Short mmCIF file of C-alpha atoms and ligand atoms in Angstrom, two decimals:
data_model
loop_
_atom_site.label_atom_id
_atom_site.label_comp_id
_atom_site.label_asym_id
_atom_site.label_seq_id
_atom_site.Cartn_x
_atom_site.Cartn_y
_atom_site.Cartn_z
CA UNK Z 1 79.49 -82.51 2.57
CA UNK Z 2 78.70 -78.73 1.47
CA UNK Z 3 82.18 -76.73 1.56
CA UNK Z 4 82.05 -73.01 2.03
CA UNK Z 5 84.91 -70.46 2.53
CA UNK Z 6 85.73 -67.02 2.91
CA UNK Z 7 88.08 -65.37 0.77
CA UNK Z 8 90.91 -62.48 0.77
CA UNK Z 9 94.18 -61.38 0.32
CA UNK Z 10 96.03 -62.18 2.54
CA UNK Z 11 93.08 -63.66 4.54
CA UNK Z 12 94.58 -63.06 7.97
CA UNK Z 13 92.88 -64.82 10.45
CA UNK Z 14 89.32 -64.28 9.77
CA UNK Z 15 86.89 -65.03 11.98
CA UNK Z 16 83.97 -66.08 9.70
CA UNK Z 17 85.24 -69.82 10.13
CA UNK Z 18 84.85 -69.79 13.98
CA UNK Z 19 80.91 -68.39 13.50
CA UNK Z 20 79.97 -70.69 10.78
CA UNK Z 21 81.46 -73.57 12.11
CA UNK Z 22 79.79 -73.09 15.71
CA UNK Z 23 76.46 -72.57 13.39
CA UNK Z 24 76.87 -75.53 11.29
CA UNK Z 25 77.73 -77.94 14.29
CA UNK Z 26 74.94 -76.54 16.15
CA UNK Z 27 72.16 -77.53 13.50
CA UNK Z 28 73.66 -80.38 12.42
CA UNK Z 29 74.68 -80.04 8.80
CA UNK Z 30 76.87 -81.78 6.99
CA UNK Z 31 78.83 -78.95 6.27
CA UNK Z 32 82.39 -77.30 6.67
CA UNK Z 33 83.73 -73.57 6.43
CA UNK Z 34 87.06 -72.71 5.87
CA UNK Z 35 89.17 -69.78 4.63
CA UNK Z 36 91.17 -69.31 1.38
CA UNK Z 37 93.64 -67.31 0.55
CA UNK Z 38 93.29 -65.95 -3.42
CA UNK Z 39 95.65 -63.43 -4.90
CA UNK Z 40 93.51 -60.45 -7.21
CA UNK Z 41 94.79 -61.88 -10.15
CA UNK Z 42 93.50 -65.58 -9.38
CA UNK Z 43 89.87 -64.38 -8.99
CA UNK Z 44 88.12 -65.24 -12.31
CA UNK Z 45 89.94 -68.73 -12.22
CA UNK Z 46 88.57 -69.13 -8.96
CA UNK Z 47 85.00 -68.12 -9.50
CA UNK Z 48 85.35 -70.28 -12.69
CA UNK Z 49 85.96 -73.43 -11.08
CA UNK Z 50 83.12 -73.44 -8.90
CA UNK Z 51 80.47 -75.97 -8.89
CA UNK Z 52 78.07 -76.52 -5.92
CA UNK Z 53 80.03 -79.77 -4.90
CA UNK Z 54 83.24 -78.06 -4.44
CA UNK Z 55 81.76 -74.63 -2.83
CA UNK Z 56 78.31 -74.53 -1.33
CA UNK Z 57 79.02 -70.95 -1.10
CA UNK Z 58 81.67 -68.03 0.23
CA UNK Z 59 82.37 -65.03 1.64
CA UNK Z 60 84.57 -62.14 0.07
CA UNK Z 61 86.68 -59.86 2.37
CA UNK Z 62 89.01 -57.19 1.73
CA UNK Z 63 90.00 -56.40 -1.35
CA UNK Z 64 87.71 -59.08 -3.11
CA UNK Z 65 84.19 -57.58 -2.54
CA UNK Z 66 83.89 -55.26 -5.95
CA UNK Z 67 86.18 -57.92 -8.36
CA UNK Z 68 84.29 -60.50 -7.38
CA UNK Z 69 81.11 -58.52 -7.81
CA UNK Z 70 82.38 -57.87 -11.57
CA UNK Z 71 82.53 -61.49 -11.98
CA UNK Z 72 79.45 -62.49 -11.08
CA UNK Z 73 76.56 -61.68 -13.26
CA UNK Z 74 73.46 -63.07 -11.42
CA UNK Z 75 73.06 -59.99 -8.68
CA UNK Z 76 70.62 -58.91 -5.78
CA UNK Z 77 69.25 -55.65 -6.11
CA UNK Z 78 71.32 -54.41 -3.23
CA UNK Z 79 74.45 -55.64 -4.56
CA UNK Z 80 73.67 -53.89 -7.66
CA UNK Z 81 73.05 -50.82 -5.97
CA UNK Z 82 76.72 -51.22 -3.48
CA UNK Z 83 78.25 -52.58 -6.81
CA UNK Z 84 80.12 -55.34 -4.35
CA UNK Z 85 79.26 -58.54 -3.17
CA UNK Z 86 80.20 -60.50 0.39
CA UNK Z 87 78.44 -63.28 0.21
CA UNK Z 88 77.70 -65.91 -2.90
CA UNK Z 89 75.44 -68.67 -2.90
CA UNK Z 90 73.92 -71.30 -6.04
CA UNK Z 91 70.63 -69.86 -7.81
CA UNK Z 92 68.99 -72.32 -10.76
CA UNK Z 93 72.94 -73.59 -10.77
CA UNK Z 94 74.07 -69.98 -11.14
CA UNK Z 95 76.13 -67.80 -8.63
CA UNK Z 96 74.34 -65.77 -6.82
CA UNK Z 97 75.87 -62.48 -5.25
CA UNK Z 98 74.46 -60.83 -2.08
CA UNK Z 99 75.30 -57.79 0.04
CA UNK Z 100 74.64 -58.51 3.75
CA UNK Z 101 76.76 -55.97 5.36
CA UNK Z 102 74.21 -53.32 5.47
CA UNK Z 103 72.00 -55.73 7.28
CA UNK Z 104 74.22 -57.13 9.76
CA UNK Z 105 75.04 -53.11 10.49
CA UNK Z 106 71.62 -51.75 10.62
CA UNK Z 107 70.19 -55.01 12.81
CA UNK Z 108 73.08 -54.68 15.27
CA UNK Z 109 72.33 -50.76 16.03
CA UNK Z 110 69.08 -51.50 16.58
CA UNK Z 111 69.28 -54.32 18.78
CA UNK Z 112 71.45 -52.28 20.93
CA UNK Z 113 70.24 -48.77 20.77
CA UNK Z 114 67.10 -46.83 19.88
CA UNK Z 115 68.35 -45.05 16.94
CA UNK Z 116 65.58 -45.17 14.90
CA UNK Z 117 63.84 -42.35 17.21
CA UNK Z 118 66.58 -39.95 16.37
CA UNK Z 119 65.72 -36.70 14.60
CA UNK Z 120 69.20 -35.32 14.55
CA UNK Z 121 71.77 -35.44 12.33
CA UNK Z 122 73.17 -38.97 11.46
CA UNK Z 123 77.12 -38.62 10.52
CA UNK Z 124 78.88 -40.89 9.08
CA UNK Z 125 82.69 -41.31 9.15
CA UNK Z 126 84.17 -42.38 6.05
CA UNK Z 127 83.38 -43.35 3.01
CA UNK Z 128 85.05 -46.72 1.66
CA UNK Z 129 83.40 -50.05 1.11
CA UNK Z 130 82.18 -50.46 4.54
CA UNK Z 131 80.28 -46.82 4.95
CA UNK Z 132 78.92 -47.59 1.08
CA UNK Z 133 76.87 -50.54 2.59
CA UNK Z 134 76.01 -48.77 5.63
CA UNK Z 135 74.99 -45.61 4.16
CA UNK Z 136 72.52 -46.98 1.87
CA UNK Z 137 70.66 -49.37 5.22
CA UNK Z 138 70.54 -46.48 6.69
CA UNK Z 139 68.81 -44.61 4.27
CA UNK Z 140 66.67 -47.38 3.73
CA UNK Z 141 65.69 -47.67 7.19
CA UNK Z 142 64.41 -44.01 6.93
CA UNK Z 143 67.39 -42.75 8.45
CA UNK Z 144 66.27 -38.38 8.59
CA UNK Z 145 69.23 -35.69 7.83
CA UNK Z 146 72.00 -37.74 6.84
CA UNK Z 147 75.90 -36.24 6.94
CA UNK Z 148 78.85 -37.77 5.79
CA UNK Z 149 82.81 -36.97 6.80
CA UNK Z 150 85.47 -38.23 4.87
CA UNK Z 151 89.00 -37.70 4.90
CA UNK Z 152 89.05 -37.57 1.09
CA UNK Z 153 86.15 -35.66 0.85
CA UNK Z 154 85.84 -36.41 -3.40
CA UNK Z 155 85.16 -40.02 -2.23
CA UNK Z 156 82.10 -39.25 -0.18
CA UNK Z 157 81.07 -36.87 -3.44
CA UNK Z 158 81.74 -40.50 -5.27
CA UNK Z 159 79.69 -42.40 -3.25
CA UNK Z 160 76.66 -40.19 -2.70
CA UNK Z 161 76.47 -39.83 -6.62
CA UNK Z 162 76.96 -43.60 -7.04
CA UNK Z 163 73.97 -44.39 -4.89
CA UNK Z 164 72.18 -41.79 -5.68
CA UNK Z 165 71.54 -40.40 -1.86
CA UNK Z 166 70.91 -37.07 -1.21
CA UNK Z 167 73.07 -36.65 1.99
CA UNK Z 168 75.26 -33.57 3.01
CA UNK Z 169 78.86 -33.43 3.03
CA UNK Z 170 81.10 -31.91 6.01
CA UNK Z 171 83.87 -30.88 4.06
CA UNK Z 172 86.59 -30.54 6.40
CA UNK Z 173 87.27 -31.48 10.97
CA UNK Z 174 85.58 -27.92 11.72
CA UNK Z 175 82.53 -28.80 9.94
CA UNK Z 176 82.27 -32.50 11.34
CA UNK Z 177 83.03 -30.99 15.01
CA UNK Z 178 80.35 -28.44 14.73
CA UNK Z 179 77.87 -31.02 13.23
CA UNK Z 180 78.27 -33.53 16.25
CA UNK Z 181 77.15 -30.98 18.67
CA UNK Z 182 73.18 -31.42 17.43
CA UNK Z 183 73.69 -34.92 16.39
CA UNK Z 184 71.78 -38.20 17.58
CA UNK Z 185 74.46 -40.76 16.11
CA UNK Z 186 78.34 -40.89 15.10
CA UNK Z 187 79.08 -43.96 13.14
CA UNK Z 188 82.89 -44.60 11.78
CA UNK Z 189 83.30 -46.62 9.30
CA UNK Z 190 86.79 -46.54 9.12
CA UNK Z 191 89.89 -48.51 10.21
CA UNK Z 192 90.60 -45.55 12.60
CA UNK Z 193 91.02 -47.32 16.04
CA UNK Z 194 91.96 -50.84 14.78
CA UNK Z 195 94.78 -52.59 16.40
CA UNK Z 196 97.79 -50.88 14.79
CA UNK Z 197 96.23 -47.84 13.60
CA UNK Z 198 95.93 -44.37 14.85
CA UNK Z 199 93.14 -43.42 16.99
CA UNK Z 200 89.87 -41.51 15.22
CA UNK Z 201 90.92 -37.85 16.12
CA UNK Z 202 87.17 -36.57 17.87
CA UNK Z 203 86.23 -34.60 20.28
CA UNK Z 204 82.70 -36.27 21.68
CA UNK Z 205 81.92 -34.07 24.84
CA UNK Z 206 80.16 -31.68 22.50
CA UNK Z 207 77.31 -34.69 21.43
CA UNK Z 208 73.97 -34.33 23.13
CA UNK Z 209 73.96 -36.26 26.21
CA UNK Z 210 71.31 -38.52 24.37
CA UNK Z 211 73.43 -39.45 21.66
CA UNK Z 212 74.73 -42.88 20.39
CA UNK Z 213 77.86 -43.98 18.87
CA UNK Z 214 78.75 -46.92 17.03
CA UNK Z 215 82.32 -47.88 15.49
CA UNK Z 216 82.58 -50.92 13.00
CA UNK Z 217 86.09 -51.81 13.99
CA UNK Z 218 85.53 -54.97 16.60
CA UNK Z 219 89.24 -55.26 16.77
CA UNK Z 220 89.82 -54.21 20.05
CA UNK Z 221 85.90 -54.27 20.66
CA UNK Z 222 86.71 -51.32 22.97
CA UNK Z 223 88.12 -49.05 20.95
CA UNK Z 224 89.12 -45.61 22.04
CA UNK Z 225 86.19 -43.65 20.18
CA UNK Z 226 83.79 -45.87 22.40
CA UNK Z 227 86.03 -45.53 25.40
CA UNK Z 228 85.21 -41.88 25.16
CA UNK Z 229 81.75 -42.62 24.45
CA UNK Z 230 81.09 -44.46 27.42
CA UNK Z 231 82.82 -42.00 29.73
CA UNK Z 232 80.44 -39.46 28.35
CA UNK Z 233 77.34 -41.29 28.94
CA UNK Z 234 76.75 -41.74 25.60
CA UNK Z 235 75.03 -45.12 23.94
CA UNK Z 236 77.86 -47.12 22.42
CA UNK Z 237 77.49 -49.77 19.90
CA UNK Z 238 80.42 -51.89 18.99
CA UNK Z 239 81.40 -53.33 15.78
CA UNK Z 240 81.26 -57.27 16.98
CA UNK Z 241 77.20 -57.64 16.24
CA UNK Z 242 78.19 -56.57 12.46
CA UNK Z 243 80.06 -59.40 12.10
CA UNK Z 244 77.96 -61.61 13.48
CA UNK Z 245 74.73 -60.36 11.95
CA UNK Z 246 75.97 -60.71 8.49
CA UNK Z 247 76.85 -63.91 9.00
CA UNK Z 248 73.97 -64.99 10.26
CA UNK Z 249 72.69 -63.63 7.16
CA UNK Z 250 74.76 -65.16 4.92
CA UNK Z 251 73.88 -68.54 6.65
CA UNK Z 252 70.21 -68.22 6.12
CA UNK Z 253 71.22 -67.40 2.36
CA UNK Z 254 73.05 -70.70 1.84
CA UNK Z 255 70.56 -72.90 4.65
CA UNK Z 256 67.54 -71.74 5.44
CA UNK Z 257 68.00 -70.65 8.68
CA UNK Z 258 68.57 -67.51 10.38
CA UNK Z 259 70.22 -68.71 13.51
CA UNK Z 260 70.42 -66.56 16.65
CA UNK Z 261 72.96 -64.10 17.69
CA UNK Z 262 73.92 -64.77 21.21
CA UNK Z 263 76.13 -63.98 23.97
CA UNK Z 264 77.92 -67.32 23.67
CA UNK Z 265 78.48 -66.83 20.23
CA UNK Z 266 80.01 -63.73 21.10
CA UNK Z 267 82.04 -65.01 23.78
CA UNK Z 268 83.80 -67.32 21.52
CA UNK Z 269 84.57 -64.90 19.16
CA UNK Z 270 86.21 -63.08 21.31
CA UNK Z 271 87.83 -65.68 23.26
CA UNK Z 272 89.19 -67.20 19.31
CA UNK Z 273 93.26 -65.03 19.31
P1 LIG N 1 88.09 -49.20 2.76
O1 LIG N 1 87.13 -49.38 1.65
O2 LIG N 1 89.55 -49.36 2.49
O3 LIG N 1 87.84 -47.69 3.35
C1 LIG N 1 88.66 -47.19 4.37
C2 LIG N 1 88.07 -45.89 4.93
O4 LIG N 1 88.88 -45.50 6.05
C3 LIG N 1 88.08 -44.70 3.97
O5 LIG N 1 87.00 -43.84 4.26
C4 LIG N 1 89.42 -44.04 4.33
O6 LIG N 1 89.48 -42.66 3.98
C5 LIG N 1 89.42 -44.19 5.83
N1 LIG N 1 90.74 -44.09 6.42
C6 LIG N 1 91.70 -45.06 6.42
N2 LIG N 1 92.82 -44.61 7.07
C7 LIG N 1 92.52 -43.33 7.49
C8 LIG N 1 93.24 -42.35 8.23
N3 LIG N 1 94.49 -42.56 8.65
N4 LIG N 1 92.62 -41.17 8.49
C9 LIG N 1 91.35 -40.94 8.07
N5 LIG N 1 90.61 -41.84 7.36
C10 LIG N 1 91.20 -43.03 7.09
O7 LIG N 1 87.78 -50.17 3.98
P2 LIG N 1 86.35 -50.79 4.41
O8 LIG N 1 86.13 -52.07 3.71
O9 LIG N 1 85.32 -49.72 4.28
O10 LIG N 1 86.63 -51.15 5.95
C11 LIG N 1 86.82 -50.13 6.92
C12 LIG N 1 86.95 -50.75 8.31
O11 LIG N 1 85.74 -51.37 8.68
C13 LIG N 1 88.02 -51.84 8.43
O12 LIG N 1 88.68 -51.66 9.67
C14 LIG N 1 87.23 -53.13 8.44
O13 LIG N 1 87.88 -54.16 9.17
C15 LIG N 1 85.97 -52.68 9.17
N6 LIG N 1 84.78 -53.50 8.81
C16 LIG N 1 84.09 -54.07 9.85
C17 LIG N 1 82.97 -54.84 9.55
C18 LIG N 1 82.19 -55.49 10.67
O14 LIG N 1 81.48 -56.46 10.41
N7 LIG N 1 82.26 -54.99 11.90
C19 LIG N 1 82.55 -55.01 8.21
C20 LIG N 1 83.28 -54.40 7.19
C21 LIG N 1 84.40 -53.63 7.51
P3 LIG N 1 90.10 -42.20 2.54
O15 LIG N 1 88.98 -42.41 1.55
O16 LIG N 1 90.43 -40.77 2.75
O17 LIG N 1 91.30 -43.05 2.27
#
């Protein structure tokens, strides 16, 4: 039987086991997918330990994605470029790290919005490990005048330098609020919104009524940004398809196959507390 996990610390109750599981029972496979709880300083001895009979492969969550990166010395380009990994796999008997968070971002906004037609600005909220990823897909995807907000604003000077994008910074609410009133998409990438955390402080009625918005958190899938999306008339895109498109990326990584996101799939998700 292949084994796979996802890994964090703490791990929480992660929902990659529910999606890989309802994958790996629907093909068939003699597979399971569990998660694993490893402390930061327990990392290397993990990673060490590894053969493909004990771990097919695994997923890294928060606050693994850059150590484990550092550990691994047999890289994709793109995790090169994000400097952190989510997803390791077996290449010629050597890990193998991947980056699919970009991907599962950039497929999910365009299955659910038009956004590659936009010629106005593109701002993007944040600028941690999450934005990193989603920041260069969008760039890659030949994303046009590309902003970028951050609370911290010498960590969105960081990351632009690290990747190398030539993107412009709103350095402060005023400029970010003045900005969204010729943009074509908001995106946060921050935990603003979760469950437990305070609300992403915007005021959206000033967005052309063409715009789109899309917030990563998927935890409420409703959160309050989008509420005030939708009651705008906006295009909102929640955070739920990332997850699920990475995963499915990850999957084809370690199978072969590059199973379908569906509404079932999302229903159980959702219905998993
Ligand atoms: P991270 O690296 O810790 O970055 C956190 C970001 O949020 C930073 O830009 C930080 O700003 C900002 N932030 C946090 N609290 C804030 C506050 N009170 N006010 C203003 N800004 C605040 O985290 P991450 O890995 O990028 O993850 C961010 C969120 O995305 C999490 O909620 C995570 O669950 C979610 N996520 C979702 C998916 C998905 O598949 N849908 C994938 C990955 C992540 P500073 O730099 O100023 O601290």
């Amino acid at each position: 039987m292949q084994q796979l996990y996802v890994i964090g610390w703490p791990i929480g109750h992660s929902k990659s086991p529910i999606i890989h599981n309802h994958w790996i029972k629907k093909y068939g496979l003699d597979a399971n997918y569990a998660q694993k709880a490893i402390a930061p300083q327990d990392i290397a001895k993990f990673i060490s330990g590894l053969t493909p009979q004990n771990c097919w492969g695994f997923n890294i969550t928060i606050p693994h994605k850059q150590a484990v990166f550092a550990n691994i010395n047999n890289r994709q380009n793109l995790a090169k470029i994000l400097g952190a990994t989510n997803t390791i796999s077996w290449q010629d008997n050597q890990l193998y790290a991947s980056n699919t968070d970009g991907y599962g971002f950039n497929t999910n906004l365009s299955e659910l919005s038009d956004w590659s037609a936009v010629d106005q600005p593109v701002i993007i909220y944040g600028a941690g490990g999450a934005a990193r990823a989603i920041l260069q897909s969008m760039q890659d995807a030949g994303a046009k005048h590309l902003y970028i907000y951050n609370r911290t604003t010498a960590r969105a000077e960081k990351l632009l330098a690290d990747l190398k994008i030539e993107a412009n910074i709103l350095n402060n609410k005023a400029e970010l609020q003045a900005c969204l009133a010729t943009a074509g998409l908001f995106i946060n990438t921050t935990s603003l919104g979760m469950n437990g955390e305070t609300e992403l402080d915007i005021d959206l009625s000033a967005m052309p009524k063409t715009g789109i918005v899309s917030d990563i958190v998927y935890t409420p899938l409703q959160t309050g940004l989008l509420k005030q999306a939708e009651l705008q008339g906006l295009v909102s895109v929640d955070g739920l398809g990332m997850l699920l498109h990475q995963a499915a990326k990850a999957f084809e990584i370690w199978f072969g196959i590059l199973p379908k996101v569906d509404q079932q799939l999302r229903d159980l998700v959702l219905n998993d507390s």
